[in-house]
Coordinates of N, CA and C in Angstrom, one line a residue:
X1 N 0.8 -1.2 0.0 CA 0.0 0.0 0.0 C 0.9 1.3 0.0
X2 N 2.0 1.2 0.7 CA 2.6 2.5 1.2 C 3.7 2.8 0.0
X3 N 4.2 1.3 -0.9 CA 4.7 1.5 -2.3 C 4.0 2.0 -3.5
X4 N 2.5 2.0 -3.1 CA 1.6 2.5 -4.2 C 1.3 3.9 -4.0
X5 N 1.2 4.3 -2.6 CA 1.1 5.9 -2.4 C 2.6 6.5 -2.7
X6 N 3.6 5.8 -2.7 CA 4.6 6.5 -3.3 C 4.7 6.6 -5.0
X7 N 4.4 6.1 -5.6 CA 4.1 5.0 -6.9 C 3.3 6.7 -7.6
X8 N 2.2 6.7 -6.9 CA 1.2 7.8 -7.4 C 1.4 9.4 -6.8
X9 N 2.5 9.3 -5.9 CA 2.5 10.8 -6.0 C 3.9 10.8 -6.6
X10 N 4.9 10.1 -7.4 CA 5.7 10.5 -8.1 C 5.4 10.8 -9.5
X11 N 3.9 9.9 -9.5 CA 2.9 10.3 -11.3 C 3.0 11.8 -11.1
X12 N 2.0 11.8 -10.0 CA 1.6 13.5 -10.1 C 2.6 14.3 -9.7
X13 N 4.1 14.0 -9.6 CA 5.0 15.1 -9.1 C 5.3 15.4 -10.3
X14 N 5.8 14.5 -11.6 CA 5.6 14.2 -12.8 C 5.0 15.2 -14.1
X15 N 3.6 14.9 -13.7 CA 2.7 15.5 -14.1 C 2.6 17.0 -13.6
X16 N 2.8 17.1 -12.8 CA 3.1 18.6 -12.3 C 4.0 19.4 -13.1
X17 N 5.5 18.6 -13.0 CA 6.5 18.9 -13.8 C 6.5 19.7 -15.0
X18 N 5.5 18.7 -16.1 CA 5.5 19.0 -17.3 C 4.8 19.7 -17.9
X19 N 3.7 20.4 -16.7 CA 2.4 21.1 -16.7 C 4.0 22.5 -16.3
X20 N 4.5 22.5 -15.5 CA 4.8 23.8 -15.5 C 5.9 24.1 -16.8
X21 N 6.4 23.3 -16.8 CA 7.2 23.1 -18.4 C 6.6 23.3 -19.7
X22 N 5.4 23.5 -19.5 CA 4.3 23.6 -20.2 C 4.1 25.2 -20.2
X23 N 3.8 25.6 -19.5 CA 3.5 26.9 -19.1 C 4.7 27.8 -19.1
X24 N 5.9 27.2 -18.8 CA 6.9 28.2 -19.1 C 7.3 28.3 -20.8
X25 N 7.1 27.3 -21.2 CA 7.6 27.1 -22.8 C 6.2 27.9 -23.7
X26 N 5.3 28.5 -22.9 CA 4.4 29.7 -23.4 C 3.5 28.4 -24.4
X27 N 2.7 28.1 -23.3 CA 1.1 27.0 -24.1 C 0.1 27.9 -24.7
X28 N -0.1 27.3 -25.6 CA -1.4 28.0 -26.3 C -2.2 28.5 -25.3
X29 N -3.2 29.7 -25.6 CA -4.3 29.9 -24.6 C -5.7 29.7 -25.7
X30 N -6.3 29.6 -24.9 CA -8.1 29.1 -25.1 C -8.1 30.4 -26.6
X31 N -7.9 31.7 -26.8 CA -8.3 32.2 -27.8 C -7.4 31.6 -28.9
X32 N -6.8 31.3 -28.8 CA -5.4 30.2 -29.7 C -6.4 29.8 -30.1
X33 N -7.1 28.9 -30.0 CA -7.9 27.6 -30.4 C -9.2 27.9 -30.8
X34 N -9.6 29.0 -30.4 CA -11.2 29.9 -31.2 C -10.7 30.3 -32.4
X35 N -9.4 31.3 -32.3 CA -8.6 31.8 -33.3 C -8.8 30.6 -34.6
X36 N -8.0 29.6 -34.4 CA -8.1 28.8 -35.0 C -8.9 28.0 -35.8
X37 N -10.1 27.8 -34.9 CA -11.5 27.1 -35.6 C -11.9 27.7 -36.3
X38 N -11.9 29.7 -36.4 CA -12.1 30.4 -37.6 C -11.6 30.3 -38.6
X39 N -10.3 30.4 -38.7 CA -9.4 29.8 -39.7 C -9.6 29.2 -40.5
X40 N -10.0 27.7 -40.0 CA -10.2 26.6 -40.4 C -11.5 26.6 -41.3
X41 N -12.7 27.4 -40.6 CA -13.6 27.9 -41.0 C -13.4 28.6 -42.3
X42 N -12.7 29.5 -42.6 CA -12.5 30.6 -43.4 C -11.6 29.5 -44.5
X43 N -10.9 28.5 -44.3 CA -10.5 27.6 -45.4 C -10.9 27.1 -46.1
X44 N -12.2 26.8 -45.8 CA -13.0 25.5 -45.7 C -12.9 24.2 -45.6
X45 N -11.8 23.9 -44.6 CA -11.4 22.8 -44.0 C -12.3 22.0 -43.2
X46 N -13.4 21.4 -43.8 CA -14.5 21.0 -43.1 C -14.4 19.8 -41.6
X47 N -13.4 19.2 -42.7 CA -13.4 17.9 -41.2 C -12.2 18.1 -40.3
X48 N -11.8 19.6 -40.5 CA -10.7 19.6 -39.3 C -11.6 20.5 -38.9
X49 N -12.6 21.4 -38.9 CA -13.2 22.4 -38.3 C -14.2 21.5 -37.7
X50 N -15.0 20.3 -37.7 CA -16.1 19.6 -37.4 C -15.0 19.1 -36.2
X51 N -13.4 18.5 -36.5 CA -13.1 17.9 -35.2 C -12.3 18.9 -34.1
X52 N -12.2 20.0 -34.7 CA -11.6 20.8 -33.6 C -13.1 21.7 -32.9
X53 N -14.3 21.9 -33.7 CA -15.6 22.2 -32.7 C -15.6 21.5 -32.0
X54 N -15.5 20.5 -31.9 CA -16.3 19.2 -31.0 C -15.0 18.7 -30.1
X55 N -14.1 19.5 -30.2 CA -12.7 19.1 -28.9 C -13.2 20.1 -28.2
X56 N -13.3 21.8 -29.1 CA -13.4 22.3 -28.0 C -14.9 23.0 -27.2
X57 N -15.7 22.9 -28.2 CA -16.9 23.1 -27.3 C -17.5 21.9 -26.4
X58 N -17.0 20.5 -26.7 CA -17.8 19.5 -26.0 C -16.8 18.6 -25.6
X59 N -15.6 19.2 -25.9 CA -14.4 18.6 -24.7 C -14.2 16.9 -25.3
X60 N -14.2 16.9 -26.4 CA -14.1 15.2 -26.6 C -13.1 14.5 -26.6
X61 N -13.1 13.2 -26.5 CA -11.7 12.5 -26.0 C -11.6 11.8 -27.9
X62 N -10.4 11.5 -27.9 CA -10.0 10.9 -29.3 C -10.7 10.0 -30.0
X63 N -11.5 8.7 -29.0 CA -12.3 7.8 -29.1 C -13.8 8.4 -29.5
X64 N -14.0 9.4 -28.8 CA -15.0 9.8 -29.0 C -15.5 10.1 -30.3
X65 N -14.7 10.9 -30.9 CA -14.5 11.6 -32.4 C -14.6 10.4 -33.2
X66 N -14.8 9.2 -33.3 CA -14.4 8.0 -34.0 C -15.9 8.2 -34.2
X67 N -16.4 9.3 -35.2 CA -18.0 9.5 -35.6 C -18.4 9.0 -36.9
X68 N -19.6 8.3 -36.9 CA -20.3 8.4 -38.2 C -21.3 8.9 -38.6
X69 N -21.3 9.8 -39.3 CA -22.5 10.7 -39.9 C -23.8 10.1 -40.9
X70 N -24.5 10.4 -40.5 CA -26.2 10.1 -40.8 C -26.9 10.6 -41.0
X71 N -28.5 10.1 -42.1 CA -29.4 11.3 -41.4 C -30.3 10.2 -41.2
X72 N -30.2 9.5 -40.8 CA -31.0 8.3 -39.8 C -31.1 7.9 -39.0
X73 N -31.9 8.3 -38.1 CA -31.9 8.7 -36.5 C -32.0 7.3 -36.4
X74 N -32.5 6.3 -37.1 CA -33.5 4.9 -36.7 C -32.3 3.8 -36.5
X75 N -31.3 3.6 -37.4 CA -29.8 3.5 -37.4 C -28.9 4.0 -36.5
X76 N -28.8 4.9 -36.2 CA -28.2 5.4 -34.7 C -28.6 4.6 -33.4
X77 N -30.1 4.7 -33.7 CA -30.6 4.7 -31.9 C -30.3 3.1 -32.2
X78 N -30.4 2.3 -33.1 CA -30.2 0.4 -33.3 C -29.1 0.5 -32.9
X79 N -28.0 0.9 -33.1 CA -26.8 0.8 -32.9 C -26.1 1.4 -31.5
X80 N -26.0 0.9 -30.2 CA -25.3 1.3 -29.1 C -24.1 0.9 -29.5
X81 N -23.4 0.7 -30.1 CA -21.9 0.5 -29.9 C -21.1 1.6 -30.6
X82 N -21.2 2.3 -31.2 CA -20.4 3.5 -31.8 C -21.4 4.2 -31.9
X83 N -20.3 5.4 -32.5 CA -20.5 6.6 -32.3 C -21.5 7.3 -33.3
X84 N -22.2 8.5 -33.3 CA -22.8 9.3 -34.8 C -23.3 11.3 -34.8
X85 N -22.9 11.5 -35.7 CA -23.5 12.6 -36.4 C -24.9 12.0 -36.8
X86 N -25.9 12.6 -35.9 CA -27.1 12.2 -37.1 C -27.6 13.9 -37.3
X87 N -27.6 14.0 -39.0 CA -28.1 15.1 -39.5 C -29.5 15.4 -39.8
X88 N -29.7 16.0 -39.9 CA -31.4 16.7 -39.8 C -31.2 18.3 -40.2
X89 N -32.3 18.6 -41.1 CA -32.3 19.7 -41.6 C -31.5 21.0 -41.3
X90 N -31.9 20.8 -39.6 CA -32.0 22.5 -38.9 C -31.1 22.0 -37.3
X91 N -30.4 20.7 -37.3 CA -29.3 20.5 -36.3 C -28.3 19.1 -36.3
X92 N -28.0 19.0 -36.1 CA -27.0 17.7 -35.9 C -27.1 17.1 -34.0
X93 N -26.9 15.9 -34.0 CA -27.4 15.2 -32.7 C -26.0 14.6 -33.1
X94 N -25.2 14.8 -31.9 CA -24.1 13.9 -31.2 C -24.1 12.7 -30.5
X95 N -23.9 11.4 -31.0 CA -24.5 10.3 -30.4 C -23.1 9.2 -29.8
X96 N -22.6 9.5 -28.3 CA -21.6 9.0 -28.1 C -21.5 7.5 -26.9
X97 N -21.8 6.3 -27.7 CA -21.6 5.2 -27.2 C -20.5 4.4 -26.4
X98 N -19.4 4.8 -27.4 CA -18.2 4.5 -27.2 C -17.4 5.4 -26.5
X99 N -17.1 5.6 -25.2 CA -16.1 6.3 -25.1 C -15.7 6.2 -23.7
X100 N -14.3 6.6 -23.1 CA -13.8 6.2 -22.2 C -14.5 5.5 -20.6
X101 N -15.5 6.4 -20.4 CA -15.8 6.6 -19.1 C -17.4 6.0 -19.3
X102 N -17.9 5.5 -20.5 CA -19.3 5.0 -21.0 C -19.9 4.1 -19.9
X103 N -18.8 3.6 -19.3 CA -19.4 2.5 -18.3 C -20.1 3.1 -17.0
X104 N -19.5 4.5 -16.8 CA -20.1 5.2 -15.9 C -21.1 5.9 -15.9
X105 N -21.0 6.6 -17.1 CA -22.1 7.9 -17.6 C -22.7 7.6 -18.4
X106 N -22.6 6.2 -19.2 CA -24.2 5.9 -20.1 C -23.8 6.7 -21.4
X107 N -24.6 6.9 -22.0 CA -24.6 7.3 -23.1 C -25.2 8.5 -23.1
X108 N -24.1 9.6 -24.4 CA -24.4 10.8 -24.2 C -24.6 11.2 -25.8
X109 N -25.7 12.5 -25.6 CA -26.3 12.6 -26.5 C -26.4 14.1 -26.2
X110 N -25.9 14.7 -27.4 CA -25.9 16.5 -27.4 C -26.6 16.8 -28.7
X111 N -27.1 18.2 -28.5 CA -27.9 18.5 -30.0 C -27.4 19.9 -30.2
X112 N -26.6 20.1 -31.3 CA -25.8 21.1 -31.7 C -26.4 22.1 -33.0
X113 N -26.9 23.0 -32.7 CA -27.4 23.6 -33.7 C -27.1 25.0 -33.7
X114 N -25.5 25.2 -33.4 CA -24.8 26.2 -34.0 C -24.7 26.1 -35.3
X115 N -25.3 27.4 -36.4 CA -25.1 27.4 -37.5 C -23.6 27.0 -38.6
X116 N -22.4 27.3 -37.7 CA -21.0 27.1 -38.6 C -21.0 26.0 -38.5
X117 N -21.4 25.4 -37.3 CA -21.2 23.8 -37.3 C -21.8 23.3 -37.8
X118 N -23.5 23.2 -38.4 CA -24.0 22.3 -38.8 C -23.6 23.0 -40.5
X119 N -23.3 24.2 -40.7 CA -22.6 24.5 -42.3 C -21.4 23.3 -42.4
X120 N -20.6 23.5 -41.6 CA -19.4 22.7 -42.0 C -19.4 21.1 -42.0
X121 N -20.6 20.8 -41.2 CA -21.2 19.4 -41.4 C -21.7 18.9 -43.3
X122 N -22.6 19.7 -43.1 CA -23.2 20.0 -44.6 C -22.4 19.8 -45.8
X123 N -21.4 21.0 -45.6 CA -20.5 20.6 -46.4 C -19.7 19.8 -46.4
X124 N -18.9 19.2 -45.5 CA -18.3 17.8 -45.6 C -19.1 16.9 -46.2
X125 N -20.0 16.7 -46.0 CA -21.3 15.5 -46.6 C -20.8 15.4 -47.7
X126 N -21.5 16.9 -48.6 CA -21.6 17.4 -49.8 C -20.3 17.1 -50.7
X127 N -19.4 17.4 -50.0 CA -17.6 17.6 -50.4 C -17.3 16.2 -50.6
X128 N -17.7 15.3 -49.7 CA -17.4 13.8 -49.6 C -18.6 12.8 -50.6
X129 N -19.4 14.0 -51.3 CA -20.2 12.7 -52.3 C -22.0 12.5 -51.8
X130 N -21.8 13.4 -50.5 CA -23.0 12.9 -50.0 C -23.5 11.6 -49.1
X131 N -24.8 11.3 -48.9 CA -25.4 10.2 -47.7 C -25.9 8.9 -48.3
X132 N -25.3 9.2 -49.9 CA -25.9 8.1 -50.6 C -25.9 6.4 -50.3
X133 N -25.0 6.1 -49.5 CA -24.1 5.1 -49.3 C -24.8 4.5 -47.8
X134 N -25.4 5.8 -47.3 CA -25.8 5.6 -46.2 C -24.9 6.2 -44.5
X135 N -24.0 6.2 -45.3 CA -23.0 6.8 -43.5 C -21.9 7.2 -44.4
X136 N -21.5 7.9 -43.7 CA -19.8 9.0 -43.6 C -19.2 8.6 -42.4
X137 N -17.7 8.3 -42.8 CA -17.0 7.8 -41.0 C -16.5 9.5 -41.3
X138 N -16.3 10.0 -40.0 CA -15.4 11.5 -40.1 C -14.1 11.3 -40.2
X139 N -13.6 10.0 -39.5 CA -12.1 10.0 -39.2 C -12.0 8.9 -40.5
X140 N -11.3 9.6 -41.8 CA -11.1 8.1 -42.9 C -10.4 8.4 -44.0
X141 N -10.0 7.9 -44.6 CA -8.8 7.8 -45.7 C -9.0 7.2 -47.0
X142 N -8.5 7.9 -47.9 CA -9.0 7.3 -49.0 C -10.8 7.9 -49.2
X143 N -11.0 6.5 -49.7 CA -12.6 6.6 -50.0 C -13.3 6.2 -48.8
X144 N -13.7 6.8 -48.0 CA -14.2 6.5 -46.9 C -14.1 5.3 -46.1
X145 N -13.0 5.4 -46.0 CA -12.3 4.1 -45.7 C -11.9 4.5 -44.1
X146 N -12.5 3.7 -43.0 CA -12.2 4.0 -41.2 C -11.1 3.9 -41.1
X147 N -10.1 5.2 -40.2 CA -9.0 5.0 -39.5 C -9.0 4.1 -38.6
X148 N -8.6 2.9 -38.5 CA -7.7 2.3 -37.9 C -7.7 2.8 -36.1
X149 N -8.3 1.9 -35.2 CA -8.6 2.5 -34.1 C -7.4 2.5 -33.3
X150 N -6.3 1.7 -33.4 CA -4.9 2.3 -32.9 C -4.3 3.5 -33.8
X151 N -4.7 4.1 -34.3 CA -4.4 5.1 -35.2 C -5.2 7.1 -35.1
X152 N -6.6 6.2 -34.3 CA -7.0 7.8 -34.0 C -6.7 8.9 -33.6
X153 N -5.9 8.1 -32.8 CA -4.8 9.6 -31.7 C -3.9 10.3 -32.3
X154 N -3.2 10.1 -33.3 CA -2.3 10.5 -34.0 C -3.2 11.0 -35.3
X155 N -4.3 10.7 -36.2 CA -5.1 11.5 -36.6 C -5.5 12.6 -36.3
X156 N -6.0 12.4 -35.3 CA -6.2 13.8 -34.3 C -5.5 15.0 -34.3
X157 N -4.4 14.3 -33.7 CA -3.7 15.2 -33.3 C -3.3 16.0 -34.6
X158 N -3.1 15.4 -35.5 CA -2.1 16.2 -36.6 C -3.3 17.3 -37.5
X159 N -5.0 17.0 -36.4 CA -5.8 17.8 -37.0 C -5.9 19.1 -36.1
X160 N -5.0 19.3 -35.0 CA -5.3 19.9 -34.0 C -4.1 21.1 -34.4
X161 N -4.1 22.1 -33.6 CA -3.3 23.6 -33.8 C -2.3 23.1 -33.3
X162 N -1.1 23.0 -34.1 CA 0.2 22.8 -34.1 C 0.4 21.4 -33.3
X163 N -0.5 20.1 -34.2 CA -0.5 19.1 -33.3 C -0.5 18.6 -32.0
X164 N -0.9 19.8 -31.2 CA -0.5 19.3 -29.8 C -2.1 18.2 -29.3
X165 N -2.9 18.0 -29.7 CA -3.6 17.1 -29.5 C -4.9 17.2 -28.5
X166 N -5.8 16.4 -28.3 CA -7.2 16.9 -27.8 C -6.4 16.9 -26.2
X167 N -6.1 16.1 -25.5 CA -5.7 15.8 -24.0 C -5.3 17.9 -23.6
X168 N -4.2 18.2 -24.8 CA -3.6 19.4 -24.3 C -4.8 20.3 -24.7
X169 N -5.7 20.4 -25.4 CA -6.6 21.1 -25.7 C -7.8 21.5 -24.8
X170 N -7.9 20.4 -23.7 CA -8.9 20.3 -22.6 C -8.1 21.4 -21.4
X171 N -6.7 20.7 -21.3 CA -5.8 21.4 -20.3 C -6.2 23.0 -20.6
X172 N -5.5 23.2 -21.6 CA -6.3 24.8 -21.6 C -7.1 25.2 -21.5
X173 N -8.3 24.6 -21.8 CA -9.5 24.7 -21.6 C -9.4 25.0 -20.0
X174 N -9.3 23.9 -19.6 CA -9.9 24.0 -18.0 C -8.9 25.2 -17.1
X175 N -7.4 25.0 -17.7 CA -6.7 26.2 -17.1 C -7.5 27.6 -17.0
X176 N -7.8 27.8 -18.1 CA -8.7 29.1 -18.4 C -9.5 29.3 -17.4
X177 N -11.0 28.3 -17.1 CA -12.1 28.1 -16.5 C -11.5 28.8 -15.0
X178 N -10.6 27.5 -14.6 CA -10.1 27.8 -13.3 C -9.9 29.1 -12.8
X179 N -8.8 30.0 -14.2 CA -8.0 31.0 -13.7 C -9.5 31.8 -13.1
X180 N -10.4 31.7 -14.4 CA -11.5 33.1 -14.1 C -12.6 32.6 -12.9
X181 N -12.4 31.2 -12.1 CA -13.4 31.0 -11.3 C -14.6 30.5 -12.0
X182 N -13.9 29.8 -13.5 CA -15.7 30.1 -13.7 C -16.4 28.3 -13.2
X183 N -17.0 28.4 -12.7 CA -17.7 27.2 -12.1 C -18.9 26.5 -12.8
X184 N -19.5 27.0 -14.0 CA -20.6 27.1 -14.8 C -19.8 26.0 -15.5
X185 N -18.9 26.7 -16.0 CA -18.2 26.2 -17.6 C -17.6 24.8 -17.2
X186 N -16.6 25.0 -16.0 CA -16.3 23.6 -15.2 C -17.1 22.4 -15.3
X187 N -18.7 22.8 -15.0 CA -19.7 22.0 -15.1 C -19.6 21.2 -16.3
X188 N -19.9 22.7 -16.9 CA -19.7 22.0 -18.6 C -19.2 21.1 -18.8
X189 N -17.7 21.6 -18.7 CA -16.7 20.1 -19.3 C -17.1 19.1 -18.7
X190 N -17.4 19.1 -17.7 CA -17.2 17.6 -16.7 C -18.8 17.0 -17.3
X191 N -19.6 17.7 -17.0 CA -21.1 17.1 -17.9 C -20.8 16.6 -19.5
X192 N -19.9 17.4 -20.4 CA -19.6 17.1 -22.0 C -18.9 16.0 -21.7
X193 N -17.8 16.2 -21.2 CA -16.4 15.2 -21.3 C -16.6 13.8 -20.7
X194 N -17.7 13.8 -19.3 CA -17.7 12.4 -18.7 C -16.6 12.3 -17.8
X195 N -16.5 13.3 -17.3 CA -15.2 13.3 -16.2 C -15.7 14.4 -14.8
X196 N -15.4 13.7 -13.7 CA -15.4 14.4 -12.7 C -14.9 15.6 -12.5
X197 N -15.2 16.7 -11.3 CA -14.4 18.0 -11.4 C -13.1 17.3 -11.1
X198 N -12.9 16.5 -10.3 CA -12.1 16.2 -9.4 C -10.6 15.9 -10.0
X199 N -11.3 15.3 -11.1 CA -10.5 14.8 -12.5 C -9.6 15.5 -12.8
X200 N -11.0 16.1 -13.7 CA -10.5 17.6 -14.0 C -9.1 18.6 -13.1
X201 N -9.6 18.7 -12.1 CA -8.7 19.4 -11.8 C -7.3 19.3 -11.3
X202 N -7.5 17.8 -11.2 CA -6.1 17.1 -10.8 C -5.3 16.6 -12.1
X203 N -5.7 16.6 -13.4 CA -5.2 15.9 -14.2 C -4.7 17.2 -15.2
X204 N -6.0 18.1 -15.3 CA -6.1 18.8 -16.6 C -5.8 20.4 -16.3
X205 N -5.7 20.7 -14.5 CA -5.3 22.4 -14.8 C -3.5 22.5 -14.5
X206 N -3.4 23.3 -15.8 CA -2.0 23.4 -15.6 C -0.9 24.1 -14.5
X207 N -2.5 24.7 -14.0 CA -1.6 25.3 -12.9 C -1.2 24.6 -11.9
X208 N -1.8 23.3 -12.2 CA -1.7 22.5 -10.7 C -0.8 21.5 -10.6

């Protein structure tokens, strides 16, 4: 026991470490990453703008993002084992089966009917040929061909502002929240993400 409480606070002495190494070597901040999703927006980079919304407004973990797009709600709700975009005129529904913490929090389901998002939805569809086939994977290669699920994290990442990847993208996120007190937003992530504050705060603020 007394080799395991040593074991775990050398993780987090660790992790401290590289959080402040982090912060000294000047980490992105939260408008970095808005900055950015415009950008991406203004490129028309659809499926890096679809995966960098949904890191940072709904805090997703790598697995998570492992989406397939639809406009068949009937197909989605059949299927508890993965993930979906299901499309509809006037919003998109987030349908997340798979993902880290599922065993605890069930399945989560958001309805996103910010207009850039569900534009850049739209147009990926459109850009990729359309629903004719029946589904769109988001994460895929080639002709819609699935990444490779030892492979997502490193897709990801190389979709993310200057690769640094969704894990570091939460970190700022929550550093932010912290610095301003904001308690609301905190909610947020921990309600989106499927993670405790507790988590949260021990894992993901950099100040800590």
């Amino acid at each position: 026991m007394k080799q395991k409480l040593i074991y775990s606070e050398k993780v987090k002495q660790n992790r401290q470490a590289k959080n402040i190494a982090t912060l000294e070597g000047g980490a992105h901040s939260e408008l970095d990453l808005f900055n950015h999703l415009e950008i991406l927006f203004a490129q028309q980079n659809w499926r890096e703008y679809i995966i960098n919304f949904l890191l940072v407004h709904y805090h997703c973990r790598n697995k998570d993002l492992n989406l397939i797009l639809t406009d068949s709600i009937t197909s989605a709700k059949a299927d508890t084992s993965k993930n979906y975009l299901v499309v509809v005129p006037s919003y998109v529904t987030m349908i997340r089966n798979d993902f880290k913490t599922s065993g605890k929090y069930g399945q989560k389901k958001d309805r996103i009917s910010q207009s850039k998002f569900k534009f850049a939805v739209d147009s990926f569809i459109e850009e990729r040929g359309g629903l004719s086939q029946g589904h769109l994977f988001l994460l895929s290669t080639g002709v819609n061909a699935p990444v490779l699920e030892d492979s997502v994290q490193k897709y990801i990442a190389h979709k993310t502002l200057d690769k640094i990847g969704q894990s570091q993208y939460n970190k700022i996120i929550v550093t932010e929240a912290v610095k301003k007190k904001d308690l609301k937003k905190l909610r947020e992530i921990s309600t989106r993400r499927g993670t405790s504050r507790e988590v949260l705060l021990d894992y993901y603020d950099l100040a800590i």
